[in-house]
Short mmCIF file of C-alpha atoms in Angstrom, two decimals:
data_model
loop_
_atom_site.label_atom_id
_atom_site.label_comp_id
_atom_site.label_asym_id
_atom_site.label_seq_id
_atom_site.Cartn_x
_atom_site.Cartn_y
_atom_site.Cartn_z
CA MET A 16 60.90 44.00 -86.93
CA PRO A 17 64.00 44.74 -89.11
CA ALA A 18 63.08 45.87 -92.88
CA MET A 19 62.75 42.96 -94.83
CA THR A 20 64.97 44.35 -97.50
CA GLU A 21 68.60 46.04 -97.51
CA PRO A 22 68.42 50.02 -97.22
CA LYS A 23 69.07 51.63 -99.56
CA LEU A 24 71.01 55.19 -100.98
CA ILE A 25 71.14 57.83 -102.85
CA ALA A 26 73.03 61.49 -102.70
CA GLY A 27 72.50 64.38 -104.41
CA ASN A 28 74.76 67.01 -105.50
CA ALA A 29 75.54 68.62 -102.00
CA ASN A 30 78.03 66.21 -99.93
CA ARG A 31 79.03 63.38 -102.53
CA SER A 32 82.24 62.10 -101.04
CA LEU A 33 79.96 61.72 -97.29
CA ALA A 34 77.73 59.90 -98.75
CA ASN A 35 80.94 57.72 -100.33
CA SER A 36 82.35 57.60 -96.81
CA ILE A 37 78.97 56.26 -95.13
CA SER A 38 78.40 53.82 -97.80
CA ARG A 39 82.15 52.69 -97.97
CA ARG A 40 80.96 51.88 -93.81
CA MET A 41 77.51 50.47 -94.36
CA SER A 42 79.16 47.95 -96.89
CA MET A 43 81.84 46.88 -93.68
CA HIS A 44 79.23 46.74 -91.30
CA ARG A 45 77.17 44.83 -94.23
CA GLY A 46 79.54 42.95 -95.72
CA MET A 47 77.93 43.51 -99.17
CA ASN A 48 77.64 46.86 -101.40
CA VAL A 49 75.98 49.59 -100.32
CA ALA A 50 76.87 51.79 -103.14
CA PRO A 51 74.47 54.73 -103.93
CA ILE A 52 72.01 53.70 -105.90
CA GLU A 53 72.14 54.87 -109.58
CA ALA A 54 70.80 58.29 -110.53
CA ARG A 55 71.07 61.25 -112.37
CA VAL A 56 70.86 64.72 -110.46
CA GLU A 57 71.12 67.00 -113.02
CA ARG A 58 70.48 70.75 -113.67
CA PHE A 59 68.67 72.05 -117.42
CA ASN A 60 70.00 75.09 -119.42
CA ASP A 61 67.63 77.52 -117.23
CA GLN A 62 68.54 75.95 -114.04
CA GLU A 63 65.32 73.53 -113.44
CA ILE A 64 66.49 70.65 -111.53
CA PHE A 65 65.68 67.24 -112.60
CA VAL A 66 66.52 63.89 -111.45
CA GLU A 67 66.14 60.27 -112.67
CA VAL A 68 66.64 57.33 -110.65
CA TYR A 69 67.86 54.40 -113.04
CA GLU A 70 67.31 51.56 -110.32
CA ASN A 71 64.11 50.07 -108.90
CA VAL A 72 63.21 51.47 -105.92
CA ARG A 73 59.80 49.82 -105.03
CA GLY A 74 59.00 48.82 -102.16
CA GLU A 75 62.55 50.23 -100.63
CA ASP A 76 63.94 51.59 -97.68
CA MET A 77 65.42 54.59 -99.10
CA TYR A 78 67.75 56.77 -97.82
CA ILE A 79 68.84 60.81 -99.23
CA ILE A 80 72.11 61.99 -98.17
CA GLN A 81 71.64 65.53 -98.73
CA SER A 82 72.36 68.56 -96.57
CA THR A 83 71.25 71.66 -97.11
CA SER A 84 74.12 74.00 -97.05
CA ASN A 85 75.52 76.92 -99.50
CA PRO A 86 73.77 76.91 -102.22
CA ALA A 87 70.88 76.17 -99.68
CA ASN A 88 67.52 76.74 -101.95
CA ASP A 89 69.50 74.61 -104.65
CA ASN A 90 70.42 71.62 -102.14
CA LEU A 91 67.47 71.92 -101.00
CA MET A 92 65.25 71.97 -104.30
CA GLU A 93 67.07 68.55 -105.21
CA LEU A 94 65.98 67.17 -101.60
CA LEU A 95 62.84 67.44 -102.70
CA ILE A 96 62.89 66.09 -106.15
CA MET A 97 64.37 63.47 -105.26
CA THR A 98 61.97 63.00 -102.58
CA ASP A 99 58.53 62.67 -105.32
CA ALA A 100 60.90 61.03 -107.71
CA LEU A 101 61.08 57.87 -105.06
CA LYS A 102 57.96 58.71 -103.88
CA ARG A 103 56.15 58.14 -106.84
CA SER A 104 58.53 54.95 -108.06
CA SER A 105 56.88 53.61 -104.84
CA ALA A 106 59.60 53.78 -102.15
CA ALA A 107 58.56 51.99 -99.53
CA ARG A 108 60.29 54.27 -96.62
CA ILE A 109 61.97 57.62 -97.42
CA THR A 110 64.22 58.89 -95.28
CA ALA A 111 66.01 62.34 -95.15
CA VAL A 112 69.67 62.12 -93.98
CA ILE A 113 70.35 66.22 -93.58
CA PRO A 114 73.78 66.21 -91.65
CA TYR A 115 73.91 69.80 -91.94
CA PHE A 116 70.04 71.59 -91.62
CA GLY A 117 70.01 74.78 -93.31
CA TYR A 118 67.34 77.72 -92.47
CA ALA A 119 67.63 76.52 -89.20
CA ARG A 120 68.64 79.53 -87.66
CA GLN A 121 65.47 81.01 -88.56
CA ASP A 122 63.75 79.14 -85.95
CA ARG A 123 61.78 81.45 -84.46
CA ARG A 124 60.33 85.49 -84.39
CA ALA A 125 62.80 87.80 -83.69
CA LYS A 126 61.15 90.10 -85.52
CA ALA A 127 57.50 91.32 -86.35
CA ARG A 128 56.70 90.29 -89.97
CA THR A 129 59.69 88.11 -90.46
CA PRO A 130 59.12 83.86 -91.28
CA ILE A 131 59.76 81.17 -89.12
CA SER A 132 61.88 79.65 -92.39
CA ALA A 133 62.81 76.52 -90.32
CA LYS A 134 59.20 75.13 -90.30
CA LEU A 135 58.18 76.39 -93.91
CA VAL A 136 61.34 73.84 -94.79
CA ALA A 137 59.89 71.02 -92.69
CA ASN A 138 56.40 71.61 -93.91
CA LEU A 139 57.77 71.48 -97.50
CA LEU A 140 60.28 67.56 -96.66
CA THR A 141 57.03 66.62 -95.07
CA GLU A 142 54.52 67.15 -97.74
CA ALA A 143 56.97 66.25 -100.43
CA GLY A 144 57.01 62.60 -98.54
CA VAL A 145 59.39 62.10 -96.36
CA ASP A 146 58.86 59.71 -93.18
CA ARG A 147 62.28 60.25 -91.46
CA VAL A 148 64.67 62.37 -90.62
CA LEU A 149 68.24 62.00 -89.67
CA THR A 150 70.35 65.18 -88.58
CA LEU A 151 73.12 66.50 -86.96
CA ASP A 152 73.19 69.29 -83.87
CA LEU A 153 70.06 71.04 -85.36
CA HIS A 154 70.66 75.17 -84.19
CA ALA A 155 67.85 74.93 -81.73
CA ALA A 156 66.63 71.19 -80.60
CA GLN A 157 63.20 72.17 -80.60
CA ILE A 158 63.08 72.21 -84.67
CA GLN A 159 62.18 68.78 -84.31
CA GLY A 160 58.84 69.70 -83.15
CA PHE A 161 58.49 71.18 -86.32
CA PHE A 162 58.15 68.52 -87.55
CA ASP A 163 54.87 65.42 -87.45
CA ILE A 164 57.42 62.56 -88.32
CA PRO A 165 59.94 60.94 -86.71
CA VAL A 166 63.01 63.21 -86.55
CA ASP A 167 66.30 61.67 -85.29
CA ASN A 168 69.00 64.65 -84.27
CA LEU A 169 71.91 63.05 -83.91
CA TYR A 170 75.03 65.02 -81.86
CA ALA A 171 79.01 65.86 -82.46
CA ALA A 172 79.40 66.17 -78.88
CA PRO A 173 80.23 62.73 -78.20
CA ILE A 174 82.83 62.72 -81.42
CA PHE A 175 83.98 65.89 -80.11
CA SER A 176 84.97 64.19 -76.53
CA LEU A 177 86.76 61.43 -77.64
CA ASP A 178 88.50 63.91 -80.35
CA ILE A 179 89.71 65.81 -77.59
CA LEU A 180 90.48 63.19 -74.76
CA HIS A 181 93.04 61.94 -77.67
CA HIS A 182 94.99 64.64 -78.83
CA PHE A 183 94.84 66.76 -74.94
CA ARG A 184 95.34 63.65 -73.49
CA ASP A 185 98.18 64.82 -71.83
CA LYS A 186 97.05 68.27 -70.62
CA LEU A 187 93.66 67.37 -69.81
CA ASN A 188 94.29 69.01 -66.25
CA ASP A 189 94.73 72.43 -68.15
CA VAL A 190 91.98 71.62 -70.20
CA MET A 191 88.71 74.49 -70.10
CA VAL A 192 85.41 74.21 -72.06
CA VAL A 193 84.22 77.18 -73.24
CA SER A 194 80.57 78.68 -74.83
CA PRO A 195 81.22 81.57 -76.39
CA ASP A 196 77.74 82.87 -75.81
CA VAL A 197 75.24 82.00 -72.66
CA GLY A 198 72.34 80.66 -75.57
CA GLY A 199 75.14 77.64 -76.22
CA VAL A 200 76.02 76.89 -72.36
CA ALA A 201 74.30 73.44 -72.72
CA ARG A 202 76.23 72.26 -76.08
CA ALA A 203 79.24 73.09 -74.57
CA ARG A 204 78.38 71.71 -70.18
CA GLU A 205 77.45 68.25 -72.06
CA ILE A 206 81.17 67.94 -73.56
CA ALA A 207 82.77 69.44 -70.31
CA GLN A 208 80.70 66.61 -68.34
CA ARG A 209 81.87 64.22 -70.75
CA ILE A 210 85.87 64.92 -70.44
CA GLY A 211 85.55 65.93 -66.72
CA ALA A 212 86.61 69.40 -67.49
CA PRO A 213 85.17 72.68 -66.49
CA LEU A 214 82.62 75.43 -67.84
CA ALA A 215 83.87 78.89 -69.19
CA ILE A 216 81.36 81.29 -71.29
CA VAL A 217 82.35 84.64 -73.12
CA ASP A 218 79.33 86.88 -72.22
CA LYS A 219 79.06 89.28 -75.72
CA ARG A 220 77.49 92.73 -75.10
CA ARG A 221 76.20 94.77 -78.27
CA GLU A 222 75.41 97.79 -78.94
CA LYS A 223 73.33 97.68 -82.02
CA ALA A 224 72.29 94.39 -84.27
CA GLY A 225 74.94 92.67 -85.47
CA GLU A 226 77.94 94.25 -83.93
CA VAL A 227 79.25 92.67 -80.69
CA ALA A 228 80.50 95.68 -78.58
CA GLU A 229 82.19 94.05 -75.83
CA MET A 230 83.34 90.60 -74.53
CA THR A 231 83.39 89.50 -71.49
CA VAL A 232 84.86 85.92 -69.58
CA ILE A 233 82.87 84.40 -66.45
CA GLY A 234 85.12 82.25 -65.04
CA ASP A 235 88.81 82.33 -64.38
CA VAL A 236 91.17 80.85 -67.76
CA THR A 237 94.13 81.80 -66.94
CA GLY A 238 96.73 79.27 -67.97
CA LYS A 239 94.24 76.85 -69.14
CA THR A 240 93.74 75.04 -72.55
CA CYS A 241 90.36 76.94 -73.94
CA ILE A 242 88.44 74.87 -75.81
CA ILE A 243 85.49 76.46 -77.67
CA VAL A 244 82.17 74.46 -79.06
CA ASP A 245 79.43 75.66 -80.44
CA ASP A 246 77.34 74.63 -83.77
CA ILE A 247 77.92 76.60 -86.42
CA CYS A 248 80.47 78.78 -87.95
CA ASP A 249 80.03 80.98 -90.70
CA THR A 250 81.66 83.94 -91.03
CA ALA A 251 84.45 83.46 -87.92
CA GLY A 252 84.26 87.19 -86.36
CA THR A 253 82.55 86.19 -83.57
CA LEU A 254 84.24 82.81 -82.45
CA CYS A 255 87.96 84.92 -83.54
CA LYS A 256 87.13 88.28 -81.61
CA ALA A 257 86.04 85.35 -78.72
CA ALA A 258 89.48 83.18 -78.57
CA GLN A 259 91.38 86.63 -78.82
CA THR A 260 88.94 88.07 -75.71
CA LEU A 261 90.09 84.51 -73.62
CA ILE A 262 93.76 85.30 -74.82
CA ASP A 263 93.37 88.24 -73.17
CA GLY A 264 92.07 86.81 -70.18
CA GLY A 265 95.14 84.38 -69.27
CA ALA A 266 94.23 81.19 -70.96
CA THR A 267 97.26 79.63 -72.93
CA GLU A 268 95.61 78.44 -75.71
CA VAL A 269 92.99 78.64 -77.52
CA HIS A 270 90.99 76.08 -79.58
CA ALA A 271 87.29 75.53 -81.15
CA TYR A 272 85.29 72.65 -82.02
CA ILE A 273 82.20 73.15 -84.60
CA THR A 274 79.77 71.23 -85.78
CA HIS A 275 79.06 72.71 -88.83
CA GLY A 276 81.93 75.25 -90.75
CA VAL A 277 79.52 76.77 -92.93
CA LEU A 278 82.63 78.87 -93.18
CA SER A 279 81.38 81.32 -95.88
CA GLY A 280 83.40 85.24 -97.17
CA PRO A 281 86.50 86.08 -94.80
CA ALA A 282 85.47 83.04 -92.54
CA ILE A 283 88.82 81.05 -93.56
CA GLN A 284 91.24 83.73 -93.96
CA ARG A 285 90.26 85.18 -90.10
CA VAL A 286 90.75 81.57 -89.21
CA GLU A 287 93.75 81.44 -90.09
CA SER A 288 95.30 84.62 -88.82
CA SER A 289 93.53 84.48 -85.31
CA VAL A 290 95.13 82.99 -82.35
CA MET A 291 93.20 79.65 -82.22
CA LYS A 292 95.62 77.29 -82.64
CA SER A 293 92.99 74.50 -84.38
CA LEU A 294 89.30 75.06 -85.63
CA VAL A 295 88.11 71.38 -85.80
CA ILE A 296 84.59 70.86 -87.97
CA THR A 297 82.79 67.94 -89.01
CA ASP A 298 82.47 67.24 -92.33
CA SER A 299 78.65 68.25 -92.50
CA ILE A 300 78.66 70.90 -95.23
CA GLU A 301 81.76 69.16 -97.63
CA PRO A 302 84.82 71.26 -97.68
CA THR A 303 86.43 73.32 -99.68
CA GLU A 304 90.06 73.35 -101.17
CA ALA A 305 90.31 76.14 -98.81
CA VAL A 306 89.34 75.05 -96.40
CA LYS A 307 91.23 71.34 -96.43
CA ASN A 308 94.20 73.66 -96.89
CA ALA A 309 94.01 76.09 -94.09
CA ARG A 310 97.09 76.30 -92.39
CA ASN A 311 94.84 75.43 -88.54
CA ILE A 312 91.32 73.71 -89.52
CA ARG A 313 90.98 69.96 -88.51
CA ILE A 314 87.96 68.52 -90.13
CA VAL A 315 86.60 65.19 -88.53
CA PRO A 316 84.36 62.56 -89.97
CA THR A 317 80.74 61.65 -89.25
CA ALA A 318 80.21 58.64 -91.80
CA PRO A 319 80.87 55.87 -89.32
CA MET A 320 77.81 57.95 -86.67
CA PHE A 321 75.55 58.34 -89.83
CA ALA A 322 76.32 54.98 -90.93
CA GLN A 323 75.75 52.98 -87.79
CA ALA A 324 72.52 55.04 -86.97
CA ILE A 325 71.21 54.61 -90.83
CA LEU A 326 71.94 50.90 -89.96
CA ASN A 327 69.85 51.16 -86.38
CA ILE A 328 66.86 52.28 -88.42
CA TRP A 329 66.89 50.71 -91.08
CA ASN A 330 67.03 47.31 -88.81
CA GLY A 331 64.33 48.88 -85.66
CA THR A 332 67.48 49.21 -82.76
CA SER A 333 68.71 52.32 -80.57
CA VAL A 334 69.79 56.01 -82.53
CA SER A 335 69.95 57.40 -79.07
CA SER A 336 72.62 54.96 -77.90
CA LEU A 337 74.84 56.54 -80.98
CA PHE A 338 74.84 59.20 -77.85
CA GLU A 339 77.03 57.42 -75.60
CA LEU A 340 80.91 57.53 -75.79
CA GLU A 341 80.51 52.79 -74.99
CA THR A 342 78.91 52.93 -78.26
CA LEU A 343 80.48 55.58 -80.05
CA GLY A 344 84.11 54.56 -79.27
CA PRO A 345 84.28 51.34 -81.01
CA ILE A 346 82.94 52.70 -83.89
CA TYR A 347 85.56 55.55 -83.72
CA GLU A 348 88.15 52.76 -83.28
CA GLY A 349 89.87 53.44 -86.52
CA LEU A 350 90.39 56.90 -85.65
CA TYR A 351 90.91 57.32 -81.14
CA HIS A 352 93.04 54.40 -80.20
CA ALA A 353 93.76 53.78 -76.88
CA ASP A 354 97.06 53.90 -76.21
#
């Protein structure tokens, strides 16, 4: 049954611009103002986080919009403390909208005596009082099983497919989708099937941890416009090396579509000086000025999809419908109109 109250948003400091974009899209759908509620999220002099909600939330369906990106610990604590504030204020349901789920790369014990931090974060969110999680492109899909509450994992693949079909419409016959490693084949295959393109893989060989000794292209990329697909770009070292390997293998040009642009350290400089024609990322992590000004980095919005997903959760309709181009296309028709 649909909820009796209107959905209400509250935003932390991690990605204010995305929160505002989501609220604008929801306002368009609802025909009423769905702006984030008034709240104070600040720090004391010793960097303790303090939250005060200025509006009544008793019995409300609340959605906290907060990525746990850099600084990951601060943003995670903000999310936990906002949840506690809402829970103690008698909110009926609390959904954590986490466009970028930090600590997701620590989803297993790769070595002895190491933590599974993604599970710890899941426990923290549940214990704080989160009733549901809405996120985008979890690094590993099994992280959903770390929670004992519902998790809706959205995918960037449909948005990227729309973008590729729009920007490469004149040369789709030459497009080849590339996975930068064997572990990302399923993600790359998903987009390849959506746009009707062949698939190649870049195989990495390591002599020691953290250093790629050799890359080999599995598949013929000669004369192809290669599109590398992955979920996270951190320092961009492996991505840029994969792009060079594809060019050396005969590709005419290389582009990359990455869901979460972490882009830490020398990443932006590496991308700008690389052979990649473009790096397309989403706004799941608030872009810095350096990212916005980079000559070959482009950002696609996730607000239309998140806004619709929140409304679908609120009124009890399907979220998985947003995985299909037939459903997502009209939501993004302002960006990817039919020519």
